[in-house]
Amino acid sequence: MNNWFKNYNGIIWLITGIIIGSIAGVVLGKQAEVLKPIGDIFLNLLFVAVVPLVFFAISSAIANLHGEQKVSRIITIMSGVFLSTVLVAALLTIVAVSLFPVHQQVMVSSELLNQQAGKKLSGDQVTQLFTTGEFYQLLSRKNMLAMIIFAILTGFGTLRAGEKGLDFGRFLNAGNEVFKNIFVLIMKIGPVGLGAYFAYQVAVFGPSLFGDYAHSMGIGYGVSIFYYAVFFSIYAFIAGGLRGVKKYWKNNFIPSFTAVGTCSSIATIPANLEASRKMGVSATIAGITIPLGATLHKDGSSISSVLKMAVVFAMFGKSFNSPEVILLALGMTVIVSIVEGGIPNGGYVGELLFISAYGFPPEALPPAIIIGTLIDPVATLLNATGDTVAAMLINRFVDKEEWIKNNQQVLG
């Protein structure tokens, strides 16, 4: 019980803060608006920390690609499998929110709505989305995607520099560790900050606020459980036929319980490595795929990301069904899936990314954080256990007929 509380400590405190804030909003009414500055301070700290945090996380991860991780065929196929499953999860969620739309039950102020009205991407805006004219402009959260691209280039530049770039690589690693801990410190006041902001939301928007969250949770858990049971079985069937499906589920229960019990993809790595061995995955592919998958492969985060976008769009009275919106959502989902892995509380960073990309004001962040917090357990289940079935797929595509031949008895 103590271990369970320790693993879910952050979520429990956030939910506690939200509940207390909600009660305060109901009891205090309009007077709860005085708590808004507390929430604003928390949001501002997040926005200030997110740019260097994401830069160091991405650039250091790429700069550290050495040894077996450079096996081109495995890396190429692994990237394709990771990308495909993340996009399938995102598309499934888009279909779900289209069939069971998040209705606009909560209205933002007309001033904020007018700020967003009529905004469409022009050619110049597309250019500004991916690049900036000056280096210092990369430090603004409004240019987050451009900063991510620059971080990727920095990582590969460090990698190509070889021994001459070792000192800079150590700087990137040190920066990554420092800002991860800064983010952990900021999130310690998350229950207070979110509680204050939720009190403000309840006071201003009223009890109808809860309808959106309940409806969204239903969609999130429904899609996640369906994806877990159906699509993981499909992936296992592609990898090894009916015997692959049987072997996958026979050995997936321990990783599943570990993921839910620890609420951590990283903590599930040992269980996944053992399970993948029993599933017939080669030690080399498992040794590359499982650790990298724990960081980069996030099917559950993909579902969570799209759901949070749909909720924010509904709350701001904007449509979430135009081609350009959906394409950007898919792109942001892939980025979020990569960013979340190497950063504590990375889901919050992902929310900052899509809010910046779509041009929403800071008021859009608390609802996104709340949705992410509420469906985090099932998202972690998909994030962690999706790595073993991905390893099966990768082994199948890397070794082809040899995979089937060598695993007849293992898969039988």
Short mmCIF file of C-alpha atoms in Angstrom, two decimals:
data_model
loop_
_atom_site.label_atom_id
_atom_site.label_comp_id
_atom_site.label_asym_id
_atom_site.label_seq_id
_atom_site.Cartn_x
_atom_site.Cartn_y
_atom_site.Cartn_z
CA MET A 1 0.00 0.00 0.00
CA ASN A 2 2.86 2.36 0.83
CA ASN A 3 4.52 1.62 -2.53
CA TRP A 4 1.23 2.23 -4.34
CA PHE A 5 0.79 5.60 -2.62
CA LYS A 6 4.39 6.53 -3.37
CA ASN A 7 4.03 5.72 -7.07
CA TYR A 8 0.75 7.62 -7.42
CA ASN A 9 1.73 10.36 -4.99
CA GLY A 10 1.89 13.10 -7.64
CA ILE A 11 -1.47 12.25 -9.17
CA ILE A 12 -3.15 11.95 -5.76
CA TRP A 13 -1.91 15.38 -4.68
CA LEU A 14 -2.95 16.97 -7.98
CA ILE A 15 -6.44 15.49 -7.77
CA THR A 16 -6.66 16.53 -4.12
CA GLY A 17 -5.72 20.09 -5.07
CA ILE A 18 -8.31 20.08 -7.86
CA ILE A 19 -11.04 18.79 -5.52
CA ILE A 20 -10.24 21.37 -2.84
CA GLY A 21 -10.11 24.11 -5.47
CA SER A 22 -13.47 23.00 -6.88
CA ILE A 23 -15.07 23.10 -3.44
CA ALA A 24 -13.56 26.54 -2.84
CA GLY A 25 -14.97 27.74 -6.16
CA VAL A 26 -18.46 26.52 -5.27
CA VAL A 27 -18.37 27.89 -1.71
CA LEU A 28 -16.71 31.23 -2.42
CA GLY A 29 -18.40 31.92 -5.73
CA LYS A 30 -17.09 35.02 -7.48
CA GLN A 31 -14.81 35.73 -4.53
CA ALA A 32 -12.69 32.76 -5.65
CA GLU A 33 -11.38 34.93 -8.50
CA VAL A 34 -8.86 36.35 -6.03
CA LEU A 35 -7.09 32.97 -6.18
CA LYS A 36 -6.40 33.31 -9.91
CA PRO A 37 -2.98 35.02 -9.44
CA ILE A 38 -1.74 31.93 -7.60
CA GLY A 39 -2.65 29.81 -10.59
CA ASP A 40 -1.07 32.37 -12.93
CA ILE A 41 2.23 32.18 -11.02
CA PHE A 42 2.28 28.41 -11.45
CA LEU A 43 1.52 28.68 -15.17
CA ASN A 44 4.20 31.33 -15.69
CA LEU A 45 6.82 29.14 -14.02
CA LEU A 46 5.86 26.30 -16.34
CA PHE A 47 6.05 28.48 -19.43
CA VAL A 48 9.46 29.84 -18.45
CA ALA A 49 10.94 26.40 -17.75
CA VAL A 50 9.52 24.53 -20.72
CA VAL A 51 11.74 25.98 -23.46
CA PRO A 52 15.17 25.05 -22.00
CA LEU A 53 13.74 21.80 -20.65
CA VAL A 54 12.58 20.57 -24.05
CA PHE A 55 15.74 21.82 -25.79
CA PHE A 56 18.12 19.94 -23.50
CA ALA A 57 15.94 16.81 -23.40
CA ILE A 58 15.80 16.42 -27.18
CA SER A 59 19.32 17.54 -28.07
CA SER A 60 20.97 15.40 -25.36
CA ALA A 61 18.93 12.32 -26.32
CA ILE A 62 20.11 12.56 -29.94
CA ALA A 63 23.70 13.36 -28.95
CA ASN A 64 23.81 10.16 -26.88
CA LEU A 65 22.98 7.83 -29.79
CA HIS A 66 26.00 5.53 -29.79
CA GLY A 67 26.88 1.87 -30.14
CA GLU A 68 24.07 -0.55 -30.91
CA GLN A 69 21.56 2.26 -31.21
CA LYS A 70 23.18 3.11 -34.53
CA VAL A 71 22.29 -0.22 -36.13
CA SER A 72 20.59 1.34 -39.12
CA ARG A 73 18.14 -1.39 -40.08
CA ILE A 74 16.79 -1.91 -36.58
CA ILE A 75 16.56 1.81 -35.91
CA THR A 76 14.78 2.45 -39.23
CA ILE A 77 12.19 -0.28 -38.71
CA MET A 78 11.78 0.64 -35.06
CA SER A 79 11.09 4.26 -36.02
CA GLY A 80 8.50 3.14 -38.55
CA VAL A 81 6.73 0.88 -36.05
CA PHE A 82 6.76 3.50 -33.30
CA LEU A 83 5.47 6.20 -35.63
CA SER A 84 2.77 3.99 -37.14
CA THR A 85 1.30 2.81 -33.83
CA VAL A 86 1.31 6.31 -32.36
CA LEU A 87 -0.53 7.66 -35.42
CA VAL A 88 -3.04 4.77 -35.36
CA ALA A 89 -3.83 5.56 -31.71
CA ALA A 90 -4.23 9.26 -32.55
CA LEU A 91 -6.49 8.58 -35.55
CA LEU A 92 -8.64 6.22 -33.48
CA THR A 93 -9.10 8.97 -30.89
CA ILE A 94 -9.98 11.53 -33.58
CA VAL A 95 -12.67 9.16 -34.84
CA ALA A 96 -13.95 8.69 -31.27
CA VAL A 97 -14.22 12.42 -30.55
CA SER A 98 -16.01 12.81 -33.90
CA LEU A 99 -18.56 10.12 -33.00
CA PHE A 100 -18.89 11.29 -29.37
CA PRO A 101 -18.03 14.98 -29.59
CA VAL A 102 -16.95 17.03 -26.60
CA HIS A 103 -19.72 19.60 -26.59
CA GLN A 104 -19.04 23.22 -25.83
CA GLN A 105 -20.50 23.21 -22.35
CA VAL A 106 -17.92 25.64 -21.00
CA MET A 107 -17.49 29.04 -22.57
CA VAL A 108 -14.38 31.11 -22.25
CA SER A 109 -14.71 34.85 -22.04
CA SER A 110 -15.77 36.61 -25.22
CA GLU A 111 -12.50 38.56 -25.15
CA LEU A 112 -10.42 35.39 -25.32
CA LEU A 113 -12.71 33.92 -27.95
CA ASN A 114 -12.39 37.03 -30.10
CA GLN A 115 -8.61 36.85 -29.82
CA GLN A 116 -8.69 33.43 -31.47
CA ALA A 117 -11.47 34.02 -33.97
CA GLY A 118 -10.70 33.99 -37.64
CA LYS A 119 -7.06 32.93 -37.29
CA LYS A 120 -5.85 30.84 -40.24
CA LEU A 121 -2.38 29.74 -41.16
CA SER A 122 -0.85 31.90 -43.88
CA GLY A 123 2.39 31.18 -45.71
CA ASP A 124 4.34 33.46 -43.39
CA GLN A 125 2.78 31.85 -40.35
CA VAL A 126 3.80 28.41 -41.58
CA THR A 127 7.36 29.70 -41.99
CA GLN A 128 7.29 31.16 -38.48
CA LEU A 129 5.91 27.90 -37.12
CA PHE A 130 9.03 25.98 -38.18
CA THR A 131 11.76 28.64 -38.06
CA THR A 132 12.65 32.03 -36.57
CA GLY A 133 14.64 34.91 -37.99
CA GLU A 134 16.77 35.42 -34.88
CA PHE A 135 18.32 33.03 -32.36
CA TYR A 136 16.82 34.78 -29.33
CA GLN A 137 13.32 34.20 -30.74
CA LEU A 138 13.80 30.48 -30.13
CA LEU A 139 13.59 31.25 -26.41
CA SER A 140 9.90 32.16 -26.70
CA ARG A 141 7.30 29.48 -26.07
CA LYS A 142 5.41 30.92 -29.05
CA ASN A 143 8.15 29.46 -31.26
CA MET A 144 8.23 26.03 -29.60
CA LEU A 145 8.20 23.96 -32.78
CA ALA A 146 11.06 25.98 -34.28
CA MET A 147 13.03 25.44 -31.07
CA ILE A 148 12.41 21.68 -31.23
CA ILE A 149 13.75 21.54 -34.79
CA PHE A 150 16.82 23.50 -33.69
CA ALA A 151 17.28 21.11 -30.72
CA ILE A 152 17.22 18.15 -33.12
CA LEU A 153 19.85 19.83 -35.32
CA THR A 154 21.96 20.57 -32.22
CA GLY A 155 21.81 16.92 -31.16
CA PHE A 156 22.88 15.63 -34.56
CA GLY A 157 25.58 18.31 -34.80
CA THR A 158 27.01 17.15 -31.48
CA LEU A 159 26.85 13.55 -32.64
CA ARG A 160 28.70 14.33 -35.88
CA ALA A 161 31.39 16.29 -34.04
CA GLY A 162 32.61 13.06 -32.45
CA GLU A 163 35.35 13.45 -29.85
CA LYS A 164 35.54 17.20 -30.44
CA GLY A 165 31.93 17.50 -29.35
CA LEU A 166 32.19 15.40 -26.20
CA ASP A 167 32.42 18.42 -23.88
CA PHE A 168 29.38 20.00 -25.49
CA GLY A 169 27.56 16.66 -25.22
CA ARG A 170 28.31 16.58 -21.50
CA PHE A 171 26.95 20.13 -21.27
CA LEU A 172 23.72 19.01 -22.95
CA ASN A 173 23.42 16.04 -20.58
CA ALA A 174 24.06 18.27 -17.56
CA GLY A 175 21.52 20.81 -18.78
CA ASN A 176 18.98 18.04 -19.27
CA GLU A 177 19.43 16.80 -15.70
CA VAL A 178 19.31 20.32 -14.23
CA PHE A 179 16.12 21.35 -15.99
CA LYS A 180 14.43 18.01 -15.31
CA ASN A 181 14.94 18.72 -11.62
CA ILE A 182 13.79 22.32 -12.01
CA PHE A 183 10.59 21.00 -13.56
CA VAL A 184 10.16 18.53 -10.69
CA LEU A 185 10.48 21.40 -8.22
CA ILE A 186 7.91 23.51 -10.10
CA MET A 187 5.45 20.62 -10.18
CA LYS A 188 5.63 20.33 -6.39
CA ILE A 189 3.43 23.42 -6.23
CA GLY A 190 1.17 21.97 -8.92
CA PRO A 191 -1.61 20.96 -6.50
CA VAL A 192 -1.73 24.53 -5.14
CA GLY A 193 -1.49 26.19 -8.53
CA LEU A 194 -4.03 23.96 -10.22
CA GLY A 195 -6.30 24.05 -7.19
CA ALA A 196 -6.34 27.85 -7.27
CA TYR A 197 -6.95 27.93 -11.00
CA PHE A 198 -9.71 25.34 -10.77
CA ALA A 199 -11.39 27.35 -8.01
CA TYR A 200 -11.35 30.30 -10.41
CA GLN A 201 -12.76 28.19 -13.26
CA VAL A 202 -15.58 26.79 -11.15
CA ALA A 203 -16.43 30.25 -9.85
CA VAL A 204 -16.51 31.78 -13.33
CA PHE A 205 -17.84 28.94 -15.47
CA GLY A 206 -20.02 27.13 -12.96
CA PRO A 207 -20.80 23.43 -12.35
CA SER A 208 -21.19 22.74 -16.09
CA LEU A 209 -17.39 22.57 -16.11
CA PHE A 210 -17.54 19.04 -14.70
CA GLY A 211 -19.66 17.77 -17.59
CA ASP A 212 -16.78 18.20 -20.03
CA TYR A 213 -14.32 16.33 -17.83
CA ALA A 214 -16.66 13.40 -17.11
CA HIS A 215 -17.54 13.04 -20.80
CA SER A 216 -13.90 13.33 -21.82
CA MET A 217 -12.79 10.73 -19.28
CA GLY A 218 -15.38 8.33 -20.67
CA ILE A 219 -13.99 8.80 -24.17
CA GLY A 220 -10.37 8.52 -22.99
CA TYR A 221 -10.82 5.33 -20.99
CA GLY A 222 -13.10 3.77 -23.60
CA VAL A 223 -10.70 4.37 -26.48
CA SER A 224 -7.68 3.29 -24.41
CA ILE A 225 -9.21 -0.01 -23.27
CA PHE A 226 -10.43 -0.74 -26.79
CA TYR A 227 -6.99 0.00 -28.23
CA TYR A 228 -5.31 -2.11 -25.53
CA ALA A 229 -7.48 -5.16 -26.14
CA VAL A 230 -8.10 -4.98 -29.89
CA PHE A 231 -5.17 -3.21 -31.53
CA PHE A 232 -2.46 -4.83 -29.43
CA SER A 233 -3.98 -8.18 -30.45
CA ILE A 234 -3.88 -7.09 -34.10
CA TYR A 235 -0.23 -6.08 -33.80
CA ALA A 236 0.63 -9.39 -32.14
CA PHE A 237 -1.21 -11.25 -34.91
CA ILE A 238 0.77 -9.40 -37.58
CA ALA A 239 3.96 -10.31 -35.75
CA GLY A 240 3.27 -13.99 -35.07
CA GLY A 241 -0.20 -15.07 -36.11
CA LEU A 242 -2.63 -16.58 -33.63
CA ARG A 243 0.25 -18.11 -31.67
CA GLY A 244 1.79 -14.64 -31.42
CA VAL A 245 -1.46 -13.28 -29.96
CA LYS A 246 -1.60 -16.14 -27.46
CA LYS A 247 2.01 -15.70 -26.40
CA TYR A 248 1.72 -11.93 -26.16
CA TRP A 249 -1.25 -11.93 -23.80
CA LYS A 250 0.12 -14.85 -21.77
CA ASN A 251 3.23 -12.81 -20.98
CA ASN A 252 1.75 -9.31 -20.93
CA PHE A 253 -0.05 -9.42 -17.59
CA ILE A 254 2.99 -8.81 -15.40
CA PRO A 255 4.09 -5.76 -17.43
CA SER A 256 0.49 -4.51 -17.37
CA PHE A 257 0.19 -4.76 -13.59
CA THR A 258 3.66 -3.25 -13.22
CA ALA A 259 2.69 -0.30 -15.42
CA VAL A 260 -0.52 0.39 -13.51
CA GLY A 261 1.11 -0.21 -10.15
CA THR A 262 4.10 2.06 -10.76
CA CYS A 263 2.50 4.52 -13.20
CA SER A 264 5.86 4.57 -15.01
CA SER A 265 7.04 3.25 -18.37
CA ILE A 266 10.63 3.34 -17.13
CA ALA A 267 9.80 1.20 -14.11
CA THR A 268 8.19 -1.36 -16.43
CA ILE A 269 11.39 -1.89 -18.48
CA PRO A 270 12.62 -4.97 -16.49
CA ALA A 271 9.22 -6.68 -16.75
CA ASN A 272 9.02 -5.83 -20.45
CA LEU A 273 12.50 -7.22 -21.14
CA GLU A 274 11.61 -10.51 -19.46
CA ALA A 275 8.24 -10.65 -21.23
CA SER A 276 9.75 -9.92 -24.65
CA ARG A 277 12.22 -12.80 -24.16
CA LYS A 278 9.31 -15.17 -23.51
CA MET A 279 7.54 -13.74 -26.56
CA GLY A 280 10.51 -14.80 -28.70
CA VAL A 281 12.04 -11.38 -29.32
CA SER A 282 15.81 -11.46 -29.82
CA ALA A 283 17.96 -10.08 -27.02
CA THR A 284 19.51 -7.50 -29.36
CA ILE A 285 16.20 -6.10 -30.58
CA ALA A 286 14.67 -6.19 -27.10
CA GLY A 287 17.73 -4.44 -25.66
CA ILE A 288 17.33 -1.61 -28.15
CA THR A 289 13.56 -1.41 -28.49
CA ILE A 290 12.37 -1.70 -24.89
CA PRO A 291 14.56 1.07 -23.34
CA LEU A 292 14.05 3.42 -26.30
CA GLY A 293 10.35 2.57 -26.41
CA ALA A 294 9.96 3.52 -22.76
CA THR A 295 11.15 6.98 -23.77
CA LEU A 296 9.94 7.46 -27.34
CA HIS A 297 6.97 5.13 -27.89
CA LYS A 298 3.79 6.46 -26.27
CA ASP A 299 0.50 5.14 -27.68
CA GLY A 300 -1.35 6.12 -24.52
CA SER A 301 0.09 9.62 -24.61
CA SER A 302 -1.05 9.86 -28.23
CA ILE A 303 -4.64 9.16 -27.20
CA SER A 304 -4.35 11.56 -24.27
CA SER A 305 -2.85 14.28 -26.47
CA VAL A 306 -5.65 14.23 -29.05
CA LEU A 307 -8.31 14.10 -26.33
CA LYS A 308 -6.82 17.15 -24.56
CA MET A 309 -6.75 19.06 -27.85
CA ALA A 310 -10.40 18.21 -28.51
CA VAL A 311 -11.41 19.40 -25.02
CA VAL A 312 -9.52 22.69 -25.34
CA PHE A 313 -10.96 23.33 -28.81
CA ALA A 314 -14.49 22.68 -27.49
CA MET A 315 -13.98 24.96 -24.51
CA PHE A 316 -12.87 27.76 -26.80
CA GLY A 317 -15.73 27.17 -29.21
CA LYS A 318 -13.47 26.12 -32.09
CA SER A 319 -13.90 23.29 -34.57
CA PHE A 320 -11.60 20.27 -34.30
CA ASN A 321 -12.45 18.72 -37.66
CA SER A 322 -10.70 20.78 -40.34
CA PRO A 323 -7.88 19.07 -42.31
CA GLU A 324 -5.21 21.58 -41.26
CA VAL A 325 -6.18 21.26 -37.59
CA ILE A 326 -6.10 17.45 -37.73
CA LEU A 327 -2.77 17.34 -39.60
CA LEU A 328 -1.17 19.66 -37.06
CA ALA A 329 -2.73 17.58 -34.26
CA LEU A 330 -1.13 14.43 -35.65
CA GLY A 331 2.24 16.16 -35.95
CA MET A 332 2.04 17.55 -32.43
CA THR A 333 0.98 14.13 -31.12
CA VAL A 334 4.13 12.54 -32.53
CA ILE A 335 6.27 15.27 -30.97
CA VAL A 336 4.44 14.96 -27.65
CA SER A 337 4.99 11.19 -27.64
CA ILE A 338 8.73 11.76 -28.01
CA VAL A 339 9.00 14.67 -25.58
CA GLU A 340 7.01 13.05 -22.76
CA GLY A 341 9.35 10.10 -22.35
CA GLY A 342 12.55 11.78 -21.22
CA ILE A 343 10.99 14.41 -18.98
CA PRO A 344 9.35 14.03 -15.56
CA ASN A 345 5.74 15.24 -15.87
CA GLY A 346 6.36 15.30 -19.62
CA GLY A 347 2.63 15.29 -20.31
CA TYR A 348 2.46 18.86 -19.08
CA VAL A 349 5.22 19.80 -21.50
CA GLY A 350 3.20 18.24 -24.30
CA GLU A 351 0.22 20.35 -23.34
CA LEU A 352 2.36 23.46 -23.47
CA LEU A 353 3.52 22.47 -26.94
CA PHE A 354 0.12 22.09 -28.55
CA ILE A 355 -1.27 25.16 -26.81
CA SER A 356 1.61 27.19 -28.22
CA ALA A 357 1.29 25.63 -31.68
CA TYR A 358 -2.43 26.42 -31.95
CA GLY A 359 -2.06 29.87 -30.42
CA PHE A 360 -4.31 29.32 -27.39
CA PRO A 361 -3.84 31.60 -24.37
CA PRO A 362 -2.46 30.28 -21.03
CA GLU A 363 -6.04 29.75 -19.80
CA ALA A 364 -6.15 26.63 -21.98
CA LEU A 365 -3.46 24.86 -19.94
CA PRO A 366 -5.32 23.90 -16.71
CA PRO A 367 -8.12 21.96 -18.49
CA ALA A 368 -5.53 20.09 -20.54
CA ILE A 369 -3.50 19.23 -17.42
CA ILE A 370 -6.60 18.02 -15.61
CA ILE A 371 -7.64 15.72 -18.48
CA GLY A 372 -4.10 14.37 -18.72
CA THR A 373 -3.97 13.72 -14.98
CA LEU A 374 -7.31 11.89 -14.89
CA ILE A 375 -6.48 9.44 -17.68
CA ASP A 376 -2.79 9.04 -16.83
CA PRO A 377 -3.09 5.48 -15.37
CA VAL A 378 -4.61 3.98 -18.52
CA ALA A 379 -2.28 6.04 -20.72
CA THR A 380 0.72 4.62 -18.84
CA LEU A 381 -0.68 1.12 -19.35
CA LEU A 382 -0.63 1.63 -23.12
CA ASN A 383 2.71 3.44 -23.12
CA ALA A 384 4.48 0.65 -21.26
CA THR A 385 2.87 -2.51 -22.61
CA GLY A 386 2.90 -1.25 -26.18
CA ASP A 387 6.69 -1.62 -26.20
CA THR A 388 6.66 -5.43 -26.10
CA VAL A 389 4.23 -5.82 -28.99
CA ALA A 390 6.25 -3.22 -30.88
CA ALA A 391 9.37 -5.33 -30.24
CA MET A 392 7.57 -8.34 -31.72
CA LEU A 393 6.67 -6.35 -34.83
CA ILE A 394 10.21 -5.03 -35.20
CA ASN A 395 11.70 -8.52 -34.86
CA ARG A 396 9.23 -9.80 -37.45
CA PHE A 397 10.16 -7.11 -39.99
CA VAL A 398 13.90 -7.22 -39.31
CA ASP A 399 14.34 -11.01 -39.53
CA LYS A 400 11.32 -11.81 -41.73
CA GLU A 401 11.19 -15.57 -42.44
CA GLU A 402 13.96 -16.28 -39.94
CA TRP A 403 11.77 -14.78 -37.19
CA ILE A 404 8.98 -17.25 -37.97
CA LYS A 405 11.39 -20.19 -38.27
CA ASN A 406 13.31 -19.46 -35.08
CA ASN A 407 10.18 -18.87 -33.02
CA GLN A 408 7.95 -21.75 -34.06
CA GLN A 409 8.45 -23.44 -30.70
CA VAL A 410 8.58 -20.19 -28.71
CA LEU A 411 5.36 -18.95 -30.25
CA GLY A 412 3.71 -22.34 -30.15
#
